[in-house]
mmCIF file of C-alpha atoms in Angstrom:
data_model
loop_
_atom_site.group_PDB
_atom_site.id
_atom_site.type_symbol
_atom_site.label_atom_id
_atom_site.label_comp_id
_atom_site.label_asym_id
_atom_site.label_seq_id
_atom_site.Cartn_x
_atom_site.Cartn_y
_atom_site.Cartn_z
ATOM 1 C CA MET A 1 6.022 11.058 -29.726
ATOM 2 C CA GLU A 2 5.661 10.200 -33.393
ATOM 3 C CA ARG A 3 7.752 12.313 -35.821
ATOM 4 C CA GLN A 4 5.494 14.545 -37.847
ATOM 5 C CA PRO A 5 6.226 14.834 -41.596
ATOM 6 C CA ALA A 6 7.802 18.072 -42.682
ATOM 7 C CA PRO A 7 5.213 20.463 -44.087
ATOM 8 C CA THR A 8 5.280 20.817 -47.856
ATOM 9 C CA ARG A 9 6.004 24.262 -49.209
ATOM 10 C CA ARG A 10 3.057 25.874 -50.921
ATOM 11 C CA ARG A 11 2.939 28.755 -53.382
ATOM 12 C CA ARG A 12 1.610 32.052 -52.142
ATOM 13 C CA ARG A 13 -1.932 32.551 -53.475
ATOM 14 C CA PRO A 14 -3.429 35.889 -54.440
ATOM 15 C CA ARG A 15 -4.735 37.897 -51.506
ATOM 16 C CA ALA A 16 -8.331 37.855 -52.787
ATOM 17 C CA HIS A 17 -8.289 34.079 -53.030
ATOM 18 C CA ALA A 18 -6.925 33.792 -49.492
ATOM 19 C CA ALA A 19 -9.687 36.064 -48.211
ATOM 20 C CA LEU A 20 -12.292 33.885 -49.924
ATOM 21 C CA VAL A 21 -10.866 30.722 -48.380
ATOM 22 C CA ALA A 22 -10.896 32.337 -44.928
ATOM 23 C CA ALA A 23 -14.530 33.368 -45.346
ATOM 24 C CA LEU A 24 -15.524 29.850 -46.423
ATOM 25 C CA LEU A 25 -13.645 28.355 -43.473
ATOM 26 C CA VAL A 26 -15.522 30.569 -41.025
ATOM 27 C CA GLY A 27 -18.799 29.489 -42.580
ATOM 28 C CA VAL A 28 -17.958 25.802 -42.388
ATOM 29 C CA LEU A 29 -16.863 26.010 -38.769
ATOM 30 C CA ALA A 30 -19.963 27.955 -37.828
ATOM 31 C CA GLY A 31 -22.179 25.414 -39.567
ATOM 32 C CA CYS A 32 -20.503 22.578 -37.673
ATOM 33 C CA GLY A 33 -21.087 24.257 -34.337
ATOM 34 C CA VAL A 34 -17.384 24.907 -33.784
ATOM 35 C CA ARG A 35 -16.295 28.369 -32.796
ATOM 36 C CA LEU A 36 -12.867 29.711 -33.575
ATOM 37 C CA GLU A 37 -12.509 31.017 -30.034
ATOM 38 C CA THR A 38 -13.089 27.560 -28.486
ATOM 39 C CA PRO A 39 -10.504 27.183 -25.693
ATOM 40 C CA PRO A 40 -7.969 24.353 -25.879
ATOM 41 C CA PRO A 41 -8.840 21.132 -24.053
ATOM 42 C CA ALA A 42 -8.144 21.225 -20.331
ATOM 43 C CA GLU A 43 -6.905 18.559 -17.960
ATOM 44 C CA PRO A 44 -9.852 16.557 -16.537
ATOM 45 C CA VAL A 45 -10.438 16.970 -12.822
ATOM 46 C CA PRO A 46 -9.558 13.702 -11.028
ATOM 47 C CA ASP A 47 -12.193 12.139 -8.780
ATOM 48 C CA ALA A 48 -11.481 11.031 -5.211
ATOM 49 C CA LEU A 49 -10.272 7.560 -6.175
ATOM 50 C CA GLU A 50 -7.940 8.951 -8.816
ATOM 51 C CA GLN A 51 -6.497 11.426 -6.335
ATOM 52 C CA VAL A 52 -5.764 8.571 -3.921
ATOM 53 C CA ARG A 53 -4.135 6.575 -6.700
ATOM 54 C CA ARG A 54 -2.019 9.500 -7.912
ATOM 55 C CA THR A 55 -0.834 10.261 -4.385
ATOM 56 C CA ALA A 56 0.251 6.647 -3.885
ATOM 57 C CA VAL A 57 2.051 6.712 -7.247
ATOM 58 C CA ALA A 58 3.803 9.976 -6.379
ATOM 59 C CA ASP A 59 4.917 8.555 -3.028
ATOM 60 C CA ALA A 60 6.275 5.396 -4.660
ATOM 61 C CA LEU A 61 8.168 7.415 -7.273
ATOM 62 C CA GLY A 62 9.615 9.602 -4.530
ATOM 63 C CA VAL A 63 10.820 6.517 -2.682
ATOM 64 C CA ALA A 64 12.373 5.103 -5.858
ATOM 65 C CA ASP A 65 14.176 8.360 -6.671
ATOM 66 C CA LEU A 66 15.596 8.795 -3.171
ATOM 67 C CA ALA A 67 16.652 5.160 -2.860
ATOM 68 C CA THR A 68 18.414 5.349 -6.217
ATOM 69 C CA SER A 69 20.109 8.591 -5.231
ATOM 70 C CA ALA A 70 21.241 7.170 -1.887
ATOM 71 C CA GLN A 71 23.006 4.316 -3.667
ATOM 72 C CA GLN A 72 25.416 6.842 -5.195
ATOM 73 C CA ALA A 73 26.967 7.760 -1.840
ATOM 74 C CA GLU A 74 30.598 6.786 -1.410
ATOM 75 C CA GLY A 75 31.570 4.207 1.169
ATOM 76 C CA LEU A 76 28.077 2.790 1.502
ATOM 77 C CA PRO A 77 28.128 -0.655 3.173
ATOM 78 C CA GLU A 78 27.118 -3.415 0.793
ATOM 79 C CA PRO A 79 24.069 -4.566 2.842
ATOM 80 C CA VAL A 80 22.723 -1.006 2.878
ATOM 81 C CA SER A 81 23.331 -0.589 -0.864
ATOM 82 C CA ALA A 82 21.597 -3.894 -1.612
ATOM 83 C CA GLU A 83 18.617 -2.915 0.536
ATOM 84 C CA LEU A 84 18.338 0.454 -1.215
ATOM 85 C CA ALA A 85 18.331 -1.322 -4.579
ATOM 86 C CA ARG A 86 15.549 -3.625 -3.394
ATOM 87 C CA VAL A 87 13.544 -0.680 -2.049
ATOM 88 C CA ALA A 88 13.800 1.097 -5.408
ATOM 89 C CA ALA A 89 12.766 -2.039 -7.313
ATOM 90 C CA ASP A 90 9.748 -2.578 -5.047
ATOM 91 C CA ALA A 91 8.754 1.075 -5.436
ATOM 92 C CA HIS A 92 8.737 0.732 -9.225
ATOM 93 C CA ALA A 93 6.636 -2.431 -8.852
ATOM 94 C CA HIS A 94 4.196 -0.414 -6.727
ATOM 95 C CA VAL A 95 3.930 2.235 -9.431
ATOM 96 C CA ASP A 96 3.188 -0.414 -12.054
ATOM 97 C CA ALA A 97 0.549 -2.124 -9.890
ATOM 98 C CA LEU A 98 -1.139 1.236 -9.287
ATOM 99 C CA GLY A 99 -1.388 1.895 -13.010
ATOM 100 C CA GLY A 100 1.573 4.206 -13.483
ATOM 101 C CA GLN A 101 1.677 7.954 -13.809
ATOM 102 C CA TYR A 102 -1.365 9.692 -15.254
ATOM 103 C CA GLU A 103 -0.956 11.071 -18.757
ATOM 104 C CA SER A 104 -3.823 12.972 -20.298
ATOM 105 C CA GLY A 105 -2.393 13.118 -23.819
ATOM 106 C CA ILE A 106 -2.803 16.891 -23.853
ATOM 107 C CA ASP A 107 0.388 18.592 -25.006
ATOM 108 C CA PRO A 108 1.784 20.958 -22.370
ATOM 109 C CA ASP A 109 2.485 24.562 -23.252
ATOM 110 C CA ASP A 110 5.774 25.160 -24.989
ATOM 111 C CA ASP A 111 6.350 28.528 -23.331
ATOM 112 C CA ALA A 112 9.126 27.113 -21.193
ATOM 113 C CA ASP A 113 11.101 26.311 -24.329
ATOM 114 C CA LEU A 114 11.160 30.003 -25.208
ATOM 115 C CA ASP A 115 12.853 31.002 -21.961
ATOM 116 C CA PRO A 116 16.620 31.259 -21.934
ATOM 117 C CA SER A 117 18.420 28.236 -20.557
ATOM 118 C CA PRO A 118 19.041 28.468 -16.808
ATOM 119 C CA GLU A 119 22.597 28.500 -15.643
ATOM 120 C CA ALA A 120 24.040 25.118 -14.746
ATOM 121 C CA SER A 121 23.730 24.413 -11.035
ATOM 122 C CA GLU A 122 25.805 22.274 -8.743
ATOM 123 C CA PRO A 123 24.662 18.622 -8.653
ATOM 124 C CA GLU A 124 22.759 17.701 -5.522
ATOM 125 C CA PRO A 125 24.504 15.401 -3.061
ATOM 126 C CA PRO A 126 23.183 11.838 -2.799
ATOM 127 C CA ALA A 127 20.294 11.216 -0.467
ATOM 128 C CA THR A 128 21.039 9.573 2.863
ATOM 129 C CA PRO A 129 19.566 6.296 4.134
ATOM 130 C CA ALA A 130 17.897 8.288 6.906
ATOM 131 C CA GLU A 131 16.078 10.378 4.300
ATOM 132 C CA VAL A 132 14.913 7.234 2.539
ATOM 133 C CA VAL A 133 13.644 5.820 5.839
ATOM 134 C CA GLY A 134 11.731 9.024 6.503
ATOM 135 C CA THR A 135 10.181 9.026 3.033
ATOM 136 C CA LEU A 136 9.188 5.372 3.377
ATOM 137 C CA SER A 137 7.629 6.021 6.777
ATOM 138 C CA ASP A 138 5.658 9.016 5.500
ATOM 139 C CA ALA A 139 4.440 7.073 2.465
ATOM 140 C CA ALA A 140 3.409 4.122 4.640
ATOM 141 C CA ALA A 141 1.432 6.419 6.934
ATOM 142 C CA ARG A 142 -0.372 8.101 4.029
ATOM 143 C CA ASN A 143 -1.194 4.739 2.480
ATOM 144 C CA ARG A 144 -2.537 3.484 5.802
ATOM 145 C CA THR A 145 -4.902 6.461 5.972
ATOM 146 C CA ALA A 146 -5.889 6.108 2.313
ATOM 147 C CA ALA A 147 -6.552 2.384 2.648
ATOM 148 C CA THR A 148 -8.733 3.046 5.673
ATOM 149 C CA THR A 149 -10.789 5.834 4.130
ATOM 150 C CA THR A 150 -10.993 5.374 0.355
ATOM 151 C CA SER A 151 -14.295 4.176 -1.079
ATOM 152 C CA GLY A 152 -12.754 1.680 -3.503
ATOM 153 C CA GLY A 153 -12.288 -1.723 -1.894
ATOM 154 C CA ASP A 154 -9.849 -3.071 -4.477
ATOM 155 C CA LEU A 155 -7.731 0.072 -4.338
ATOM 156 C CA ALA A 156 -7.834 0.012 -0.527
ATOM 157 C CA ARG A 157 -6.545 -3.569 -0.496
ATOM 158 C CA LEU A 158 -3.686 -2.727 -2.870
ATOM 159 C CA ILE A 159 -2.680 0.435 -1.036
ATOM 160 C CA ALA A 160 -2.828 -1.313 2.352
ATOM 161 C CA SER A 161 -0.411 -3.923 1.012
ATOM 162 C CA ILE A 162 1.907 -1.272 -0.423
ATOM 163 C CA GLY A 163 1.868 0.581 2.903
ATOM 164 C CA ALA A 164 2.772 -2.636 4.723
ATOM 165 C CA SER A 165 5.664 -3.187 2.319
ATOM 166 C CA GLN A 166 6.906 0.359 2.895
ATOM 167 C CA ALA A 167 6.694 -0.077 6.681
ATOM 168 C CA VAL A 168 8.800 -3.235 6.435
ATOM 169 C CA SER A 169 11.325 -1.524 4.148
ATOM 170 C CA ALA A 170 11.635 1.453 6.490
ATOM 171 C CA THR A 171 12.225 -0.874 9.450
ATOM 172 C CA ARG A 172 14.799 -3.000 7.617
ATOM 173 C CA LEU A 173 16.732 -0.055 6.182
ATOM 174 C CA ALA A 174 16.789 1.754 9.513
ATOM 175 C CA ALA A 175 18.283 -1.302 11.219
ATOM 176 C CA LEU A 176 20.914 -1.803 8.516
ATOM 177 C CA ALA A 177 21.913 1.870 8.409
ATOM 178 C CA ALA A 178 21.722 2.327 12.206
ATOM 179 C CA VAL A 179 19.290 5.249 11.961
ATOM 180 C CA PRO A 180 15.966 5.815 13.763
ATOM 181 C CA GLY A 181 13.154 3.734 12.318
ATOM 182 C CA PRO A 182 9.377 4.168 12.221
ATOM 183 C CA ASP A 183 7.200 3.678 15.266
ATOM 184 C CA PRO A 184 5.809 0.140 15.448
ATOM 185 C CA VAL A 185 2.179 -0.596 14.698
ATOM 186 C CA VAL A 186 0.706 -2.561 17.607
ATOM 187 C CA PRO A 187 -2.975 -3.515 17.193
ATOM 188 C CA THR A 188 -4.753 -4.172 20.485
ATOM 189 C CA MET A 189 -7.893 -6.273 20.582
ATOM 190 C CA PRO A 190 -10.520 -5.938 23.349
ATOM 191 C CA ALA A 191 -10.037 -7.835 26.585
ATOM 192 C CA PRO A 192 -12.282 -10.833 27.328
ATOM 193 C CA GLY A 193 -15.630 -9.793 28.741
ATOM 194 C CA THR A 194 -15.638 -6.378 27.081
ATOM 195 C CA THR A 195 -19.023 -5.260 25.780
ATOM 196 C CA THR A 196 -19.051 -5.824 22.054
ATOM 197 C CA GLN A 197 -20.760 -4.299 19.077
ATOM 198 C CA THR A 198 -21.953 -5.802 15.843
ATOM 199 C CA PRO A 199 -20.761 -4.311 12.534
ATOM 200 C CA ALA A 200 -22.671 -1.179 11.609
ATOM 201 C CA ALA A 201 -23.268 0.553 8.301
ATOM 202 C CA SER A 202 -21.494 3.681 9.510
ATOM 203 C CA PRO A 203 -18.409 4.205 11.650
ATOM 204 C CA THR A 204 -19.225 3.879 15.358
ATOM 205 C CA PRO A 205 -17.025 3.615 18.427
ATOM 206 C CA SER A 206 -16.128 0.095 19.495
ATOM 207 C CA PRO A 207 -14.024 -1.601 22.148
ATOM 208 C CA VAL A 208 -11.335 -2.348 19.574
ATOM 209 C CA ALA A 209 -8.302 -0.186 20.263
ATOM 210 C CA THR A 210 -5.130 0.144 18.301
ATOM 211 C CA THR A 211 -1.877 2.045 18.563
ATOM 212 C CA PRO A 212 -0.951 3.027 15.004
ATOM 213 C CA PRO A 213 1.522 5.786 14.144
ATOM 214 C CA GLY A 214 -1.143 8.416 14.702
ATOM 215 C CA GLY A 215 -2.414 6.861 17.930
ATOM 216 C CA GLU A 216 -6.048 7.302 16.916
ATOM 217 C CA GLN A 217 -8.836 5.053 18.165
ATOM 218 C CA SER A 218 -9.905 2.315 15.782
ATOM 219 C CA VAL A 219 -13.440 1.132 15.099
ATOM 220 C CA LEU A 220 -14.910 -2.253 14.441
ATOM 221 C CA PRO A 221 -14.688 -3.010 10.703
ATOM 222 C CA ALA A 222 -18.173 -2.648 9.260
ATOM 223 C CA GLY A 223 -19.182 -5.294 6.768
ATOM 224 C CA LEU A 224 -17.696 -8.365 8.426
ATOM 225 C CA THR A 225 -20.070 -11.284 8.003
ATOM 226 C CA ALA A 226 -20.725 -14.105 10.453
ATOM 227 C CA SER A 227 -18.553 -16.276 8.226
ATOM 228 C CA ASP A 228 -15.760 -13.687 8.389
ATOM 229 C CA PHE A 229 -15.835 -13.681 12.189
ATOM 230 C CA ARG A 230 -15.723 -17.477 12.350
ATOM 231 C CA ALA A 231 -12.818 -17.588 9.887
ATOM 232 C CA LEU A 232 -10.859 -15.003 11.894
ATOM 233 C CA VAL A 233 -11.488 -16.800 15.167
ATOM 234 C CA LEU A 234 -10.459 -20.137 13.671
ATOM 235 C CA ALA A 235 -7.285 -18.753 12.053
ATOM 236 C CA GLU A 236 -6.151 -16.866 15.158
ATOM 237 C CA ASP A 237 -6.877 -19.753 17.514
ATOM 238 C CA GLY A 238 -5.223 -22.243 15.182
ATOM 239 C CA ALA A 239 -2.112 -20.050 15.155
ATOM 240 C CA ARG A 240 -2.216 -19.900 18.961
ATOM 241 C CA TYR A 241 -2.307 -23.677 19.246
ATOM 242 C CA ALA A 242 0.443 -24.305 16.687
ATOM 243 C CA LEU A 243 2.838 -21.835 18.314
ATOM 244 C CA GLU A 244 2.058 -23.097 21.797
ATOM 245 C CA VAL A 245 2.829 -26.687 20.810
ATOM 246 C CA ARG A 246 6.010 -25.576 19.075
ATOM 247 C CA ALA A 247 7.115 -23.577 22.112
ATOM 248 C CA ALA A 248 6.769 -26.668 24.289
ATOM 249 C CA ARG A 249 9.484 -28.296 22.171
ATOM 250 C CA THR A 250 11.779 -25.260 22.185
ATOM 251 C CA SER A 251 13.848 -23.482 24.805
ATOM 252 C CA GLY A 252 15.527 -20.158 25.376
ATOM 253 C CA ASP A 253 14.657 -16.934 23.618
ATOM 254 C CA ASP A 254 12.833 -18.678 20.767
ATOM 255 C CA ARG A 255 10.475 -20.299 23.245
ATOM 256 C CA ALA A 256 9.670 -16.929 24.815
ATOM 257 C CA ARG A 257 9.041 -15.386 21.397
ATOM 258 C CA LEU A 258 6.781 -18.242 20.339
ATOM 259 C CA LEU A 259 4.777 -18.062 23.551
ATOM 260 C CA ALA A 260 4.383 -14.290 23.281
ATOM 261 C CA ARG A 261 3.084 -14.610 19.737
ATOM 262 C CA SER A 262 0.839 -17.508 20.748
ATOM 263 C CA ARG A 263 -0.747 -15.435 23.508
ATOM 264 C CA ALA A 264 -1.347 -12.528 21.112
ATOM 265 C CA HIS A 265 -3.183 -14.790 18.668
ATOM 266 C CA GLY A 266 -5.204 -16.388 21.469
ATOM 267 C CA GLU A 267 -6.318 -13.003 22.784
ATOM 268 C CA ARG A 268 -7.331 -11.907 19.306
ATOM 269 C CA ALA A 269 -9.282 -15.099 18.738
ATOM 270 C CA GLN A 270 -11.262 -14.382 21.899
ATOM 271 C CA ALA A 271 -11.784 -10.751 20.897
ATOM 272 C CA TRP A 272 -13.046 -11.649 17.414
ATOM 273 C CA ALA A 273 -15.398 -14.227 18.953
ATOM 274 C CA GLU A 274 -16.824 -11.596 21.294
ATOM 275 C CA LEU A 275 -17.092 -8.956 18.594
ATOM 276 C CA GLY A 276 -18.967 -11.409 16.389
ATOM 277 C CA SER A 277 -21.223 -12.467 19.281
ATOM 278 C CA ILE A 278 -20.218 -16.107 18.839
ATOM 279 C CA ALA A 279 -18.059 -16.621 21.938
ATOM 280 C CA ASP A 280 -19.115 -19.743 23.847
ATOM 281 C CA THR A 281 -21.995 -20.434 21.479
ATOM 282 C CA ALA A 282 -22.671 -23.231 19.028
ATOM 283 C CA GLN A 283 -21.199 -20.959 16.326
ATOM 284 C CA ASP A 284 -17.841 -20.650 18.107
ATOM 285 C CA PRO A 285 -15.417 -22.560 15.819
ATOM 286 C CA ARG A 286 -12.585 -22.950 18.321
ATOM 287 C CA ARG A 287 -11.329 -26.479 18.903
ATOM 288 C CA VAL A 288 -9.296 -28.330 21.462
ATOM 289 C CA ALA A 289 -6.606 -29.216 18.915
ATOM 290 C CA TYR A 290 -5.708 -28.326 15.319
ATOM 291 C CA ALA A 291 -3.590 -29.755 12.545
ATOM 292 C CA ILE A 292 -0.228 -28.007 12.683
ATOM 293 C CA PRO A 293 1.397 -26.932 9.406
ATOM 294 C CA ARG A 294 4.483 -28.947 8.587
ATOM 295 C CA ALA A 295 7.614 -26.925 9.265
ATOM 296 C CA ASP A 296 11.233 -27.920 9.772
ATOM 297 C CA ASP A 297 11.990 -25.085 12.183
ATOM 298 C CA ASP A 298 10.362 -22.358 14.256
ATOM 299 C CA PRO A 299 10.768 -19.489 11.750
ATOM 300 C CA THR A 300 9.184 -21.541 8.977
ATOM 301 C CA LEU A 301 6.139 -22.284 11.131
ATOM 302 C CA VAL A 302 5.714 -18.646 12.135
ATOM 303 C CA ARG A 303 6.068 -17.489 8.537
ATOM 304 C CA THR A 304 3.497 -20.012 7.329
ATOM 305 C CA LEU A 305 0.937 -18.898 9.917
ATOM 306 C CA GLU A 306 1.534 -15.173 9.452
ATOM 307 C CA THR A 307 1.358 -15.422 5.669
ATOM 308 C CA GLY A 308 -2.104 -16.956 5.897
ATOM 309 C CA LEU A 309 -3.316 -14.375 8.393
ATOM 310 C CA GLY A 310 -1.894 -11.495 6.376
ATOM 311 C CA THR A 311 -3.745 -12.692 3.291
ATOM 312 C CA SER A 312 -6.992 -12.820 5.300
ATOM 313 C CA PHE A 313 -6.510 -9.294 6.637
ATOM 314 C CA ALA A 314 -5.767 -7.894 3.173
ATOM 315 C CA THR A 315 -8.841 -9.599 1.739
ATOM 316 C CA LEU A 316 -11.071 -8.125 4.443
ATOM 317 C CA VAL A 317 -9.629 -4.645 3.852
ATOM 318 C CA GLY A 318 -11.133 -4.910 0.377
ATOM 319 C CA THR A 319 -14.586 -6.009 1.562
ATOM 320 C CA THR A 320 -15.227 -3.843 4.622
ATOM 321 C CA ALA A 321 -16.571 -0.301 4.738
ATOM 322 C CA PRO A 322 -14.484 2.870 4.407
ATOM 323 C CA MET A 323 -13.548 4.666 7.628
ATOM 324 C CA THR A 324 -13.702 1.361 9.556
ATOM 325 C CA ARG A 325 -10.758 -0.606 8.113
ATOM 326 C CA GLY A 326 -8.016 0.814 10.325
ATOM 327 C CA LEU A 327 -7.739 -2.257 12.554
ATOM 328 C CA LEU A 328 -7.469 -4.613 9.575
ATOM 329 C CA VAL A 329 -4.853 -2.399 7.930
ATOM 330 C CA ASP A 330 -2.847 -2.338 11.154
ATOM 331 C CA LEU A 331 -3.096 -6.120 11.495
ATOM 332 C CA LEU A 332 -1.791 -6.514 7.945
ATOM 333 C CA VAL A 333 1.154 -4.211 8.658
ATOM 334 C CA GLU A 334 1.972 -5.981 11.917
ATOM 335 C CA SER A 335 1.781 -9.382 10.218
ATOM 336 C CA ALA A 336 4.238 -8.188 7.530
ATOM 337 C CA LEU A 337 6.607 -6.882 10.212
ATOM 338 C CA THR A 338 6.366 -10.199 12.069
ATOM 339 C CA LEU A 339 7.274 -12.056 8.890
ATOM 340 C CA ASP A 340 10.346 -9.858 8.532
ATOM 341 C CA ALA A 341 11.305 -10.364 12.183
ATOM 342 C CA TRP A 342 11.259 -14.132 11.622
ATOM 343 C CA GLY A 343 13.480 -14.018 8.564
ATOM 344 C CA ALA A 344 10.992 -14.017 5.689
ATOM 345 C CA PRO A 345 12.219 -12.384 2.457
ATOM 346 C CA PRO A 346 10.561 -8.964 2.123
ATOM 347 C CA LEU A 347 7.635 -8.860 -0.287
ATOM 348 C CA ALA A 348 6.578 -5.960 -2.485
ATOM 349 C CA PHE A 349 2.926 -6.869 -1.837
ATOM 350 C CA PRO A 350 2.312 -8.509 1.560
ATOM 351 C CA GLY A 351 -1.047 -10.259 1.738
ATOM 352 C CA LEU A 352 -1.560 -10.319 -2.024
ATOM 353 C CA PRO A 353 -0.675 -13.826 -3.257
ATOM 354 C CA GLU A 354 -1.657 -12.953 -6.831
ATOM 355 C CA GLN A 355 1.250 -10.467 -6.912
ATOM 356 C CA LEU A 356 3.896 -13.037 -6.078
ATOM 357 C CA PRO A 357 6.598 -13.296 -8.774
#
């Protein structure tokens, strides 16, 4: 706040002169259409989009505060402390990307300054990693719902990415601190041969099911174009092929993991083809073989494929209709968790390449 100059001291004028000045002031204000009893300006009422934004900001600030507090605990293992520091830094990055805290510019009442100072209270103990995990999980769940329902596509895309980041952070911190973590998000696409639906203008039931934290039934994202369906089918089937070929050259647990992920992508490719009514038609883009991304090891290949898919899911969150994006949001979260499981450095904004440092 800028420092205001000290008021200059004025001489006391005669009472009659002061009364005349007051009368003239009333006349001027009345002539200008300003009434002396006009109430002070009030805080504007936020619209729905602003409420969503403010809630996401408040959640991110809460995460940052708790993570910072938890770092003050004595005897904290170094990996846990480092993860808490990263969580706090990402939370501040989320606040900045969301536009920061709202400030109206209206000065708050100064009545609180007139009250006597409260007695000093005992400092609160540091937060625990378990509390940070819980706050991250709650924030991720709220952001999932907001991304699914909000009318703003750009805001939905950003909040979906932030929610995915928070889900990854909650999972990582829980593992490091040996405390219960969040429930996994496991999207489930329709089985081959299931009756499909085309995208509708309003939310309608579909054969797409998902098992998010709330366990609610998902709907087919409305607004997907024929080109979107072909791109999804091609990306999922290409990932299937690349992981299947890689698994043939691997053994042990890594081979089993690669095959499991390959099957998941193959099933989703078939489901997207059916949902887009292009399965086994001339529009079906699936091929016998694909070019495989160059990768020196299994984790690098998985991370390359999942990064591309996550970017596609985040993009479609921003272009599909509200109330129908739940499946895409879940796929983005699951892709981010898969990246973490295969050793990728955690990102503050999964699926948003423009936010990369």
